[in-house]
PDB file of N, CA, C and O in Angstrom:
ATOM      1  N   MET A  18      -3.447  51.409  42.659  1.00 57.00           N
ATOM      2  CA  MET A  18      -3.017  52.431  41.724  1.00 57.00           C
ATOM      3  C   MET A  18      -2.743  53.717  42.499  1.00 57.00           C
ATOM      4  O   MET A  18      -3.504  54.099  43.381  1.00 57.00           O
ATOM      5  N   LEU A  19      -1.658  54.389  42.150  1.00 70.00           N
ATOM      6  CA  LEU A  19      -1.258  55.620  42.828  1.00 70.00           C
ATOM      7  C   LEU A  19      -1.801  56.825  42.081  1.00 70.00           C
ATOM      8  O   LEU A  19      -1.638  56.945  40.873  1.00 70.00           O
ATOM      9  N   PHE A  20      -2.485  57.688  42.799  1.00 78.00           N
ATOM     10  CA  PHE A  20      -2.991  58.922  42.209  1.00 78.00           C
ATOM     11  C   PHE A  20      -2.286  60.096  42.865  1.00 78.00           C
ATOM     12  O   PHE A  20      -2.191  60.163  44.085  1.00 78.00           O
ATOM     13  N   ARG A  21      -1.797  61.010  42.045  1.00 81.00           N
ATOM     14  CA  ARG A  21      -1.150  62.214  42.556  1.00 81.00           C
ATOM     15  C   ARG A  21      -2.061  63.403  42.341  1.00 81.00           C
ATOM     16  O   ARG A  21      -2.746  63.495  41.335  1.00 81.00           O
ATOM     17  N   SER A  22      -1.999  64.313  43.272  1.00 94.00           N
ATOM     18  CA  SER A  22      -2.712  65.565  43.092  1.00 94.00           C
ATOM     19  C   SER A  22      -1.887  66.460  42.169  1.00 94.00           C
ATOM     20  O   SER A  22      -0.707  66.197  41.911  1.00 94.00           O
ATOM     21  N   ASP A  23      -2.507  67.513  41.682  1.00 94.00           N
ATOM     22  CA  ASP A  23      -1.780  68.474  40.846  1.00 94.00           C
ATOM     23  C   ASP A  23      -0.581  69.035  41.600  1.00 94.00           C
ATOM     24  O   ASP A  23       0.501  69.192  41.037  1.00 94.00           O
ATOM     25  N   ALA A  24      -0.774  69.338  42.874  1.00 95.00           N
ATOM     26  CA  ALA A  24       0.308  69.909  43.684  1.00 95.00           C
ATOM     27  C   ALA A  24       1.468  68.932  43.836  1.00 95.00           C
ATOM     28  O   ALA A  24       2.636  69.320  43.748  1.00 95.00           O
ATOM     29  N   GLU A  25       1.156  67.662  44.046  1.00 96.00           N
ATOM     30  CA  GLU A  25       2.202  66.644  44.173  1.00 96.00           C
ATOM     31  C   GLU A  25       2.957  66.482  42.858  1.00 96.00           C
ATOM     32  O   GLU A  25       4.184  66.363  42.848  1.00 96.00           O
ATOM     33  N   GLN A  26       2.233  66.465  41.768  1.00 96.00           N
ATOM     34  CA  GLN A  26       2.864  66.328  40.458  1.00 96.00           C
ATOM     35  C   GLN A  26       3.736  67.543  40.158  1.00 96.00           C
ATOM     36  O   GLN A  26       4.849  67.411  39.668  1.00 96.00           O
ATOM     37  N   ALA A  27       3.243  68.738  40.465  1.00 97.00           N
ATOM     38  CA  ALA A  27       4.021  69.956  40.239  1.00 97.00           C
ATOM     39  C   ALA A  27       5.304  69.927  41.067  1.00 97.00           C
ATOM     40  O   ALA A  27       6.378  70.304  40.582  1.00 97.00           O
ATOM     41  N   LYS A  28       5.202  69.475  42.315  1.00 97.00           N
ATOM     42  CA  LYS A  28       6.380  69.380  43.184  1.00 97.00           C
ATOM     43  C   LYS A  28       7.399  68.421  42.590  1.00 97.00           C
ATOM     44  O   LYS A  28       8.599  68.707  42.566  1.00 97.00           O
ATOM     45  N   ASN A  29       6.943  67.288  42.085  1.00 97.00           N
ATOM     46  CA  ASN A  29       7.812  66.291  41.487  1.00 97.00           C
ATOM     47  C   ASN A  29       8.526  66.860  40.251  1.00 97.00           C
ATOM     48  O   ASN A  29       9.740  66.699  40.085  1.00 97.00           O
ATOM     49  N   VAL A  30       7.781  67.527  39.397  1.00 97.00           N
ATOM     50  CA  VAL A  30       8.367  68.112  38.193  1.00 97.00           C
ATOM     51  C   VAL A  30       9.376  69.184  38.574  1.00 97.00           C
ATOM     52  O   VAL A  30      10.475  69.262  38.001  1.00 97.00           O
ATOM     53  N   ARG A  31       9.037  70.014  39.547  1.00 98.00           N
ATOM     54  CA  ARG A  31       9.961  71.075  39.977  1.00 98.00           C
ATOM     55  C   ARG A  31      11.240  70.493  40.570  1.00 98.00           C
ATOM     56  O   ARG A  31      12.330  71.029  40.369  1.00 98.00           O
ATOM     57  N   GLN A  32      11.138  69.401  41.304  1.00 98.00           N
ATOM     58  CA  GLN A  32      12.335  68.770  41.862  1.00 98.00           C
ATOM     59  C   GLN A  32      13.247  68.265  40.747  1.00 98.00           C
ATOM     60  O   GLN A  32      14.464  68.448  40.807  1.00 98.00           O
ATOM     61  N   THR A  33      12.660  67.646  39.735  1.00 98.00           N
ATOM     62  CA  THR A  33      13.444  67.183  38.594  1.00 98.00           C
ATOM     63  C   THR A  33      14.058  68.365  37.869  1.00 98.00           C
ATOM     64  O   THR A  33      15.248  68.356  37.518  1.00 98.00           O
ATOM     65  N   ARG A  34      13.267  69.414  37.667  1.00 98.00           N
ATOM     66  CA  ARG A  34      13.758  70.623  37.008  1.00 98.00           C
ATOM     67  C   ARG A  34      14.911  71.244  37.786  1.00 98.00           C
ATOM     68  O   ARG A  34      15.935  71.626  37.219  1.00 98.00           O
ATOM     69  N   ASP A  35      14.766  71.326  39.099  1.00 98.00           N
ATOM     70  CA  ASP A  35      15.814  71.917  39.936  1.00 98.00           C
ATOM     71  C   ASP A  35      17.117  71.129  39.830  1.00 98.00           C
ATOM     72  O   ASP A  35      18.206  71.720  39.805  1.00 98.00           O
ATOM     73  N   GLN A  36      17.024  69.812  39.759  1.00 98.00           N
ATOM     74  CA  GLN A  36      18.231  68.997  39.617  1.00 98.00           C
ATOM     75  C   GLN A  36      18.887  69.250  38.252  1.00 98.00           C
ATOM     76  O   GLN A  36      20.107  69.340  38.154  1.00 98.00           O
ATOM     77  N   LYS A  37      18.077  69.367  37.210  1.00 97.00           N
ATOM     78  CA  LYS A  37      18.618  69.657  35.883  1.00 97.00           C
ATOM     79  C   LYS A  37      19.308  71.024  35.868  1.00 97.00           C
ATOM     80  O   LYS A  37      20.358  71.190  35.236  1.00 97.00           O
ATOM     81  N   LEU A  38      18.740  72.002  36.567  1.00 98.00           N
ATOM     82  CA  LEU A  38      19.380  73.311  36.673  1.00 98.00           C
ATOM     83  C   LEU A  38      20.723  73.198  37.405  1.00 98.00           C
ATOM     84  O   LEU A  38      21.729  73.773  36.964  1.00 98.00           O
ATOM     85  N   LYS A  39      20.754  72.446  38.501  1.00 98.00           N
ATOM     86  CA  LYS A  39      22.004  72.244  39.237  1.00 98.00           C
ATOM     87  C   LYS A  39      23.057  71.592  38.353  1.00 98.00           C
ATOM     88  O   LYS A  39      24.232  71.948  38.416  1.00 98.00           O
ATOM     89  N   ASP A  40      22.622  70.620  37.554  1.00 97.00           N
ATOM     90  CA  ASP A  40      23.557  69.921  36.669  1.00 97.00           C
ATOM     91  C   ASP A  40      24.188  70.859  35.643  1.00 97.00           C
ATOM     92  O   ASP A  40      25.266  70.569  35.115  1.00 97.00           O
ATOM     93  N   LEU A  41      23.531  71.969  35.358  1.00 97.00           N
ATOM     94  CA  LEU A  41      24.046  72.935  34.379  1.00 97.00           C
ATOM     95  C   LEU A  41      24.702  74.154  35.021  1.00 97.00           C
ATOM     96  O   LEU A  41      25.193  75.036  34.308  1.00 97.00           O
ATOM     97  N   ASP A  42      24.754  74.208  36.340  1.00 97.00           N
ATOM     98  CA  ASP A  42      25.347  75.365  37.018  1.00 97.00           C
ATOM     99  C   ASP A  42      26.767  75.653  36.534  1.00 97.00           C
ATOM    100  O   ASP A  42      27.141  76.812  36.340  1.00 97.00           O
ATOM    101  N   TRP A  43      27.549  74.614  36.335  1.00 97.00           N
ATOM    102  CA  TRP A  43      28.943  74.797  35.955  1.00 97.00           C
ATOM    103  C   TRP A  43      29.097  75.556  34.638  1.00 97.00           C
ATOM    104  O   TRP A  43      30.120  76.197  34.397  1.00 97.00           O
ATOM    105  N   THR A  44      28.081  75.526  33.799  1.00 97.00           N
ATOM    106  CA  THR A  44      28.175  76.146  32.466  1.00 97.00           C
ATOM    107  C   THR A  44      28.123  77.661  32.510  1.00 97.00           C
ATOM    108  O   THR A  44      28.363  78.310  31.495  1.00 97.00           O
ATOM    109  N   GLN A  45      27.828  78.224  33.667  1.00 96.00           N
ATOM    110  CA  GLN A  45      27.657  79.674  33.763  1.00 96.00           C
ATOM    111  C   GLN A  45      28.846  80.378  34.404  1.00 96.00           C
ATOM    112  O   GLN A  45      28.784  81.565  34.699  1.00 96.00           O
ATOM    113  N   GLY A  46      29.957  79.658  34.580  1.00 96.00           N
ATOM    114  CA  GLY A  46      31.162  80.267  35.142  1.00 96.00           C
ATOM    115  C   GLY A  46      31.803  81.244  34.160  1.00 96.00           C
ATOM    116  O   GLY A  46      31.634  81.145  32.939  1.00 96.00           O
ATOM    117  N   LYS A  47      32.546  82.190  34.705  1.00 96.00           N
ATOM    118  CA  LYS A  47      33.187  83.217  33.874  1.00 96.00           C
ATOM    119  C   LYS A  47      34.232  82.636  32.930  1.00 96.00           C
ATOM    120  O   LYS A  47      34.521  83.230  31.894  1.00 96.00           O
ATOM    121  N   ASP A  48      34.793  81.493  33.278  1.00 97.00           N
ATOM    122  CA  ASP A  48      35.837  80.895  32.453  1.00 97.00           C
ATOM    123  C   ASP A  48      35.296  79.892  31.427  1.00 97.00           C
ATOM    124  O   ASP A  48      36.070  79.242  30.722  1.00 97.00           O
ATOM    125  N   ILE A  49      33.994  79.785  31.311  1.00 97.00           N
ATOM    126  CA  ILE A  49      33.373  78.848  30.366  1.00 97.00           C
ATOM    127  C   ILE A  49      33.180  79.558  29.025  1.00 97.00           C
ATOM    128  O   ILE A  49      32.649  80.667  28.970  1.00 97.00           O
ATOM    129  N   PRO A  50      33.606  78.932  27.926  1.00 98.00           N
ATOM    130  CA  PRO A  50      33.460  79.569  26.607  1.00 98.00           C
ATOM    131  C   PRO A  50      31.998  79.856  26.269  1.00 98.00           C
ATOM    132  O   PRO A  50      31.090  79.116  26.664  1.00 98.00           O
ATOM    133  N   ASP A  51      31.793  80.941  25.519  1.00 97.00           N
ATOM    134  CA  ASP A  51      30.445  81.336  25.106  1.00 97.00           C
ATOM    135  C   ASP A  51      29.731  80.228  24.335  1.00 97.00           C
ATOM    136  O   ASP A  51      28.509  80.119  24.401  1.00 97.00           O
ATOM    137  N   ALA A  52      30.485  79.421  23.616  1.00 97.00           N
ATOM    138  CA  ALA A  52      29.886  78.331  22.837  1.00 97.00           C
ATOM    139  C   ALA A  52      29.196  77.309  23.741  1.00 97.00           C
ATOM    140  O   ALA A  52      28.296  76.592  23.295  1.00 97.00           O
ATOM    141  N   VAL A  53      29.613  77.260  24.992  1.00 96.00           N
ATOM    142  CA  VAL A  53      28.988  76.356  25.971  1.00 96.00           C
ATOM    143  C   VAL A  53      27.974  77.117  26.824  1.00 96.00           C
ATOM    144  O   VAL A  53      26.845  76.672  27.013  1.00 96.00           O
ATOM    145  N   SER A  54      28.389  78.272  27.343  1.00 97.00           N
ATOM    146  CA  SER A  54      27.530  78.986  28.289  1.00 97.00           C
ATOM    147  C   SER A  54      26.279  79.566  27.635  1.00 97.00           C
ATOM    148  O   SER A  54      25.217  79.600  28.253  1.00 97.00           O
ATOM    149  N   GLY A  55      26.382  79.997  26.375  1.00 97.00           N
ATOM    150  CA  GLY A  55      25.222  80.576  25.693  1.00 97.00           C
ATOM    151  C   GLY A  55      24.073  79.592  25.528  1.00 97.00           C
ATOM    152  O   GLY A  55      22.950  79.849  25.993  1.00 97.00           O
ATOM    153  N   PRO A  56      24.331  78.451  24.868  1.00 96.00           N
ATOM    154  CA  PRO A  56      23.247  77.464  24.729  1.00 96.00           C
ATOM    155  C   PRO A  56      22.741  76.948  26.073  1.00 96.00           C
ATOM    156  O   PRO A  56      21.548  76.699  26.236  1.00 96.00           O
ATOM    157  N   ALA A  57      23.649  76.798  27.037  1.00 97.00           N
ATOM    158  CA  ALA A  57      23.230  76.321  28.359  1.00 97.00           C
ATOM    159  C   ALA A  57      22.323  77.347  29.034  1.00 97.00           C
ATOM    160  O   ALA A  57      21.368  76.974  29.721  1.00 97.00           O
ATOM    161  N   ALA A  58      22.594  78.622  28.834  1.00 97.00           N
ATOM    162  CA  ALA A  58      21.754  79.669  29.416  1.00 97.00           C
ATOM    163  C   ALA A  58      20.338  79.599  28.841  1.00 97.00           C
ATOM    164  O   ALA A  58      19.355  79.790  29.562  1.00 97.00           O
ATOM    165  N   VAL A  59      20.240  79.300  27.561  1.00 97.00           N
ATOM    166  CA  VAL A  59      18.926  79.153  26.922  1.00 97.00           C
ATOM    167  C   VAL A  59      18.190  77.949  27.520  1.00 97.00           C
ATOM    168  O   VAL A  59      16.996  78.026  27.840  1.00 97.00           O
ATOM    169  N   THR A  60      18.898  76.855  27.681  1.00 97.00           N
ATOM    170  CA  THR A  60      18.299  75.655  28.271  1.00 97.00           C
ATOM    171  C   THR A  60      17.855  75.930  29.698  1.00 97.00           C
ATOM    172  O   THR A  60      16.752  75.547  30.110  1.00 97.00           O
ATOM    173  N   ARG A  61      18.690  76.621  30.461  1.00 98.00           N
ATOM    174  CA  ARG A  61      18.342  76.940  31.850  1.00 98.00           C
ATOM    175  C   ARG A  61      17.097  77.824  31.923  1.00 98.00           C
ATOM    176  O   ARG A  61      16.229  77.616  32.764  1.00 98.00           O
ATOM    177  N   GLN A  62      16.992  78.775  31.013  1.00 98.00           N
ATOM    178  CA  GLN A  62      15.791  79.623  31.005  1.00 98.00           C
ATOM    179  C   GLN A  62      14.552  78.794  30.672  1.00 98.00           C
ATOM    180  O   GLN A  62      13.496  78.962  31.279  1.00 98.00           O
ATOM    181  N   SER A  63      14.692  77.877  29.724  1.00 97.00           N
ATOM    182  CA  SER A  63      13.567  76.997  29.379  1.00 97.00           C
ATOM    183  C   SER A  63      13.148  76.152  30.577  1.00 97.00           C
ATOM    184  O   SER A  63      11.957  75.927  30.799  1.00 97.00           O
ATOM    185  N   LEU A  64      14.113  75.699  31.341  1.00 98.00           N
ATOM    186  CA  LEU A  64      13.801  74.931  32.546  1.00 98.00           C
ATOM    187  C   LEU A  64      13.064  75.793  33.564  1.00 98.00           C
ATOM    188  O   LEU A  64      12.092  75.353  34.178  1.00 98.00           O
ATOM    189  N   ARG A  65      13.517  77.028  33.738  1.00 98.00           N
ATOM    190  CA  ARG A  65      12.839  77.923  34.687  1.00 98.00           C
ATOM    191  C   ARG A  65      11.416  78.242  34.233  1.00 98.00           C
ATOM    192  O   ARG A  65      10.537  78.508  35.054  1.00 98.00           O
ATOM    193  N   ASP A  66      11.178  78.210  32.924  1.00 98.00           N
ATOM    194  CA  ASP A  66       9.861  78.533  32.374  1.00 98.00           C
ATOM    195  C   ASP A  66       8.901  77.340  32.341  1.00 98.00           C
ATOM    196  O   ASP A  66       7.742  77.500  31.945  1.00 98.00           O
ATOM    197  N   LEU A  67       9.339  76.157  32.738  1.00 97.00           N
ATOM    198  CA  LEU A  67       8.477  74.965  32.675  1.00 97.00           C
ATOM    199  C   LEU A  67       7.095  75.180  33.299  1.00 97.00           C
ATOM    200  O   LEU A  67       6.092  74.768  32.709  1.00 97.00           O
ATOM    201  N   PRO A  68       6.988  75.802  34.465  1.00 97.00           N
ATOM    202  CA  PRO A  68       5.661  75.951  35.077  1.00 97.00           C
ATOM    203  C   PRO A  68       4.686  76.799  34.264  1.00 97.00           C
ATOM    204  O   PRO A  68       3.494  76.774  34.526  1.00 97.00           O
ATOM    205  N   THR A  69       5.175  77.527  33.280  1.00 97.00           N
ATOM    206  CA  THR A  69       4.279  78.341  32.453  1.00 97.00           C
ATOM    207  C   THR A  69       3.782  77.593  31.230  1.00 97.00           C
ATOM    208  O   THR A  69       2.958  78.119  30.484  1.00 97.00           O
ATOM    209  N   GLN A  70       4.275  76.377  31.016  1.00 97.00           N
ATOM    210  CA  GLN A  70       3.835  75.589  29.869  1.00 97.00           C
ATOM    211  C   GLN A  70       2.364  75.202  30.004  1.00 97.00           C
ATOM    212  O   GLN A  70       1.894  74.880  31.096  1.00 97.00           O
ATOM    213  N   SER A  71       1.684  75.211  28.885  1.00 96.00           N
ATOM    214  CA  SER A  71       0.307  74.729  28.853  1.00 96.00           C
ATOM    215  C   SER A  71       0.316  73.245  29.216  1.00 96.00           C
ATOM    216  O   SER A  71       1.139  72.479  28.712  1.00 96.00           O
ATOM    217  N   GLY A  72      -0.540  72.845  30.123  1.00 96.00           N
ATOM    218  CA  GLY A  72      -0.604  71.447  30.518  1.00 96.00           C
ATOM    219  C   GLY A  72       0.232  71.112  31.743  1.00 96.00           C
ATOM    220  O   GLY A  72       0.176  69.984  32.224  1.00 96.00           O
ATOM    221  N   PHE A  73       1.038  72.056  32.214  1.00 97.00           N
ATOM    222  CA  PHE A  73       1.834  71.815  33.411  1.00 97.00           C
ATOM    223  C   PHE A  73       0.889  71.557  34.588  1.00 97.00           C
ATOM    224  O   PHE A  73      -0.119  72.218  34.714  1.00 97.00           O
ATOM    225  N   PRO A  74       1.131  70.597  35.421  1.00 96.00           N
ATOM    226  CA  PRO A  74       2.326  69.791  35.570  1.00 96.00           C
ATOM    227  C   PRO A  74       2.253  68.403  34.946  1.00 96.00           C
ATOM    228  O   PRO A  74       3.171  67.621  35.073  1.00 96.00           O
ATOM    229  N   TRP A  75       1.186  68.106  34.264  1.00 96.00           N
ATOM    230  CA  TRP A  75       1.001  66.763  33.730  1.00 96.00           C
ATOM    231  C   TRP A  75       1.602  66.558  32.355  1.00 96.00           C
ATOM    232  O   TRP A  75       1.986  65.445  32.012  1.00 96.00           O
ATOM    233  N   GLU A  76       1.664  67.603  31.578  1.00 96.00           N
ATOM    234  CA  GLU A  76       2.244  67.520  30.232  1.00 96.00           C
ATOM    235  C   GLU A  76       3.389  68.523  30.165  1.00 96.00           C
ATOM    236  O   GLU A  76       3.177  69.713  30.052  1.00 96.00           O
ATOM    237  N   VAL A  77       4.610  67.986  30.256  1.00 97.00           N
ATOM    238  CA  VAL A  77       5.807  68.821  30.284  1.00 97.00           C
ATOM    239  C   VAL A  77       6.698  68.448  29.117  1.00 97.00           C
ATOM    240  O   VAL A  77       6.967  67.275  28.882  1.00 97.00           O
ATOM    241  N   THR A  78       7.135  69.448  28.385  1.00 96.00           N
ATOM    242  CA  THR A  78       8.113  69.242  27.325  1.00 96.00           C
ATOM    243  C   THR A  78       9.454  69.729  27.850  1.00 96.00           C
ATOM    244  O   THR A  78       9.658  70.922  28.065  1.00 96.00           O
ATOM    245  N   TRP A  79      10.347  68.784  28.098  1.00 97.00           N
ATOM    246  CA  TRP A  79      11.654  69.116  28.645  1.00 97.00           C
ATOM    247  C   TRP A  79      12.540  69.666  27.529  1.00 97.00           C
ATOM    248  O   TRP A  79      12.550  69.126  26.423  1.00 97.00           O
ATOM    249  N   PRO A  80      13.305  70.718  27.823  1.00 96.00           N
ATOM    250  CA  PRO A  80      14.218  71.251  26.812  1.00 96.00           C
ATOM    251  C   PRO A  80      15.353  70.252  26.558  1.00 96.00           C
ATOM    252  O   PRO A  80      15.691  69.457  27.445  1.00 96.00           O
ATOM    253  N   ASP A  81      15.911  70.318  25.375  1.00 86.00           N
ATOM    254  CA  ASP A  81      17.053  69.468  25.051  1.00 86.00           C
ATOM    255  C   ASP A  81      18.229  69.839  25.927  1.00 86.00           C
ATOM    256  O   ASP A  81      18.473  71.016  26.201  1.00 86.00           O
ATOM    257  N   ALA A  82      18.959  68.840  26.347  1.00 69.00           N
ATOM    258  CA  ALA A  82      20.148  69.089  27.168  1.00 69.00           C
ATOM    259  C   ALA A  82      21.229  69.726  26.323  1.00 69.00           C
ATOM    260  O   ALA A  82      21.323  69.491  25.119  1.00 69.00           O
ATOM    261  N   THR A  83      22.014  70.544  26.964  1.00 58.00           N
ATOM    262  CA  THR A  83      23.099  71.239  26.279  1.00 58.00           C
ATOM    263  C   THR A  83      24.336  70.401  26.265  1.00 58.00           C
ATOM    264  O   THR A  83      24.643  69.703  27.154  1.00 58.00           O
TER     265      THR A  83
END
């Protein structure tokens, strides 16, 4: 059985979070309509706030994708 430390789990969650942020980078361009960039900005902020969630890094509630 594999056991992870809190630090290892936090690193894993942050790596996943960072990839999700990268996947949404395109939504923040100047030529992107507000109907897309606005909700995506909210999602991106929620992703950046993941480490402040109660239960992090073991209990993470991922924001809905935009």
